[in-house]
Amino acid sequence: MIFALILGFLLLIIGIYGMLTQKNLIKIIIGFSIVDTGTHIIIVSIGYIRGKTAPIIDSGVDLKNAVNAVVDPIPSALVLTAIVIGLAVTALMLSFVIKLYQKNKSLSIDDYQELKW
Amino acid sequence: MIKRIFILLAILGLILMFLPFLRDFEFHQELGELSSQYVEGSVNDLNSQNVVTAVIVTYRGLDTLGEVTVLFLATAGVGFLLRKKKTSLKSRGSSELLQTGSQFLFVLIILTGIYIFTHGHLTPGGGFQGGVLITTAFLLLILADTNLKFNHKILLFVESISGAFYVIIGLFGVLLIGMNSFLDPAILPLGNFGKLLSAGAIPLIYSLIGLKVGSELTTIIDKMGGE
């Protein structure tokens, strides 16, 4: 699935572009989420093997020949954990934004210059 | 203007970095050595139908334990940042139809979540997915009734108990099987391939993960809903 791989890289680049150009904090977090999704698509498509099925050995898969019938299970497992971590990190970032907005009443990153040099 | 040019240059550099990888990439025709061993081991040694579950809970069990810890840290961070509850704005309250409907759906969604995490070793799904599904049930309740208050003691209790038992089950592996067997599911009988009670401790561990993820994400949503 070379198309999925290209789509993943495209999403990655779009997300990074969004994170670099946008001023709104929420939009930067949306850019981060797009990067996240792009990475997941890339990892899953790396594990793909043409013509093989999901790594679940049910009645549709020959038990003796399971190794030659399924796609790589490791990328799926990695992405499964990455999705949950991405969710938690996004929640943490959003709560930082909530606190910043309560303090300074602004969502623009131009109004936060404490770390700028 | 100069900033725009720098951003475009950065993006171009990124594309140049990725292009060789895309150009030279060849999809595998067969499973690698490690993956083959995982598939073989999942079928022959662990009796787990879902190989992804076997990888997450057993072969990379320590990673998953670390990941649950990261999730806990994120929850703790959210709870720390949003700890001061503002005086809840007295809203009119939702209509009885909405409340009854959401409570009816709540039970069904919770049941589906429990089904997903107890069948993690048989079907697509598992603790993380089931836990997130349970959280959506609570999200539905919060959205339908803005004045709703959760009992934080119960959430905290479920979370700590499931986390503690996760580690204790892992230590049982060391105790019963051997020094290298932290989180080995063979401490329970492995059962028959493809049955609900199979794959040793995997369903138990994944259920605990599901409860932990569900309670943690519910805490996050509840904190954010209070702002």
Coordinates of C-alpha atoms in Angstrom, one line a residue, chain B residues 56-197:
Chain B
I56 CA 0.9 -6.2 23.7
V57 CA 0.1 -8.1 26.8
T58 CA 2.8 -10.7 26.9
Y59 CA 5.8 -10.2 24.6
R60 CA 5.8 -6.4 25.1
G61 CA 4.0 -6.5 28.5
L62 CA 6.6 -4.3 30.2
D63 CA 6.1 -1.7 27.4
T64 CA 2.4 -1.8 28.1
L65 CA 3.0 -1.4 31.8
G66 CA 5.1 1.7 31.0
E67 CA 2.5 3.0 28.7
V68 CA -0.2 2.7 31.4
T69 CA 2.1 4.7 33.6
V70 CA 2.4 7.4 31.0
L71 CA -1.3 7.5 30.8
F72 CA -1.5 7.8 34.5
L73 CA 1.0 10.6 34.5
A74 CA -1.0 12.5 31.9
T75 CA -4.1 12.1 33.9
A76 CA -2.3 13.3 37.0
G77 CA -1.1 16.3 35.0
V78 CA -4.6 17.2 33.8
G79 CA -5.9 16.8 37.4
F80 CA -3.1 19.0 38.7
L81 CA -3.7 21.7 36.2
L82 CA -7.5 21.8 36.4
R83 CA -7.9 21.1 40.1
K84 CA -9.8 24.2 41.2
K85 CA -13.4 23.6 40.4
K86 CA -15.1 26.7 39.4
T87 CA -18.6 27.3 40.9
S88 CA -20.7 25.3 38.5
L89 CA -23.0 27.5 36.5
K90 CA -26.5 26.6 37.3
S91 CA -28.0 25.6 34.0
R92 CA -31.6 24.8 33.4
G93 CA -30.9 21.1 33.3
S94 CA -31.7 18.9 30.3
S95 CA -35.1 17.5 29.5
E96 CA -36.3 14.2 30.9
L97 CA -36.3 12.7 27.5
L98 CA -32.6 13.4 27.0
Q99 CA -31.7 12.1 30.5
T100 CA -33.7 8.9 30.2
G101 CA -32.3 8.2 26.7
S102 CA -28.7 8.8 27.8
Q103 CA -29.1 6.5 30.8
F104 CA -30.6 3.8 28.6
L105 CA -27.7 4.1 26.1
F106 CA -25.2 4.3 29.0
V107 CA -25.8 0.7 30.1
L108 CA -25.6 -0.6 26.5
I109 CA -22.3 1.3 25.8
I110 CA -20.7 0.0 29.1
L111 CA -21.8 -3.5 28.2
T112 CA -20.2 -3.2 24.8
G113 CA -17.0 -1.9 26.4
I114 CA -16.8 -4.8 28.8
Y115 CA -17.5 -7.2 25.9
I116 CA -14.6 -5.7 23.9
F117 CA -12.0 -5.9 26.7
T118 CA -13.0 -9.4 27.9
H119 CA -12.8 -10.7 24.3
G120 CA -9.5 -8.9 23.6
H121 CA -7.6 -12.2 22.9
L122 CA -10.3 -13.5 20.5
T123 CA -11.5 -10.6 18.4
P124 CA -10.2 -7.2 17.3
G125 CA -10.2 -5.0 20.4
G126 CA -8.9 -5.1 23.9
G127 CA -8.3 -3.2 27.0
F128 CA -7.4 0.2 25.5
Q129 CA -10.3 0.2 23.0
G130 CA -12.8 -1.1 25.6
G131 CA -11.6 1.5 28.1
V132 CA -12.1 4.3 25.6
L133 CA -15.6 3.0 24.9
I134 CA -16.5 3.0 28.6
T135 CA -15.3 6.6 28.7
T136 CA -17.6 7.6 25.9
A137 CA -20.5 6.3 28.0
F138 CA -19.5 8.6 30.8
L139 CA -19.0 11.4 28.2
L140 CA -22.6 10.9 27.0
L141 CA -23.8 11.2 30.6
I142 CA -21.8 14.5 31.1
L143 CA -23.1 15.9 27.8
A144 CA -26.7 15.0 28.6
D145 CA -26.7 16.4 32.2
T146 CA -24.4 19.3 32.8
N147 CA -25.1 19.3 36.6
L148 CA -23.9 15.7 37.0
K149 CA -21.3 15.0 39.7
F150 CA -19.1 11.9 39.6
N151 CA -18.0 10.1 42.8
H152 CA -14.2 10.6 42.5
K153 CA -13.5 8.1 45.3
I154 CA -14.9 5.2 43.2
L155 CA -13.0 6.3 40.1
L156 CA -9.8 6.5 42.1
F157 CA -10.5 3.2 43.8
V158 CA -11.1 1.4 40.4
E159 CA -8.0 2.9 38.9
S160 CA -5.6 2.1 41.8
I161 CA -6.9 -1.4 42.3
S162 CA -6.6 -2.3 38.6
G163 CA -3.1 -0.8 38.4
A164 CA -2.0 -2.6 41.5
F165 CA -3.4 -6.0 40.4
Y166 CA -1.8 -5.6 37.0
V167 CA 1.6 -5.5 38.7
I168 CA 0.7 -8.2 41.2
I169 CA -0.3 -10.6 38.4
G170 CA 3.0 -9.8 36.7
L171 CA 4.9 -10.6 39.9
F172 CA 3.0 -13.9 40.2
G173 CA 4.8 -14.9 37.0
V174 CA 8.1 -14.4 38.7
L175 CA 6.9 -16.2 41.8
L176 CA 5.4 -19.3 40.1
I177 CA 7.4 -19.8 36.9
G178 CA 10.8 -18.3 37.1
M179 CA 12.9 -15.2 37.3
N180 CA 12.4 -14.3 33.6
S181 CA 8.7 -14.6 33.6
F182 CA 7.3 -11.2 34.7
L183 CA 3.8 -10.9 33.2
D184 CA 3.8 -14.5 31.9
P185 CA 0.2 -15.4 31.2
A186 CA 0.9 -19.1 31.8
I187 CA 0.2 -18.7 35.6
L188 CA -3.4 -19.6 34.7
P189 CA -4.4 -22.7 32.7
L190 CA -4.1 -21.9 29.0
G191 CA -7.4 -23.5 28.0
N192 CA -8.6 -24.4 24.5
F193 CA -7.7 -22.3 21.5
G194 CA -10.5 -19.9 20.5
K195 CA -12.5 -20.1 23.7
L196 CA -13.3 -17.2 26.0
L197 CA -11.4 -18.8 28.9

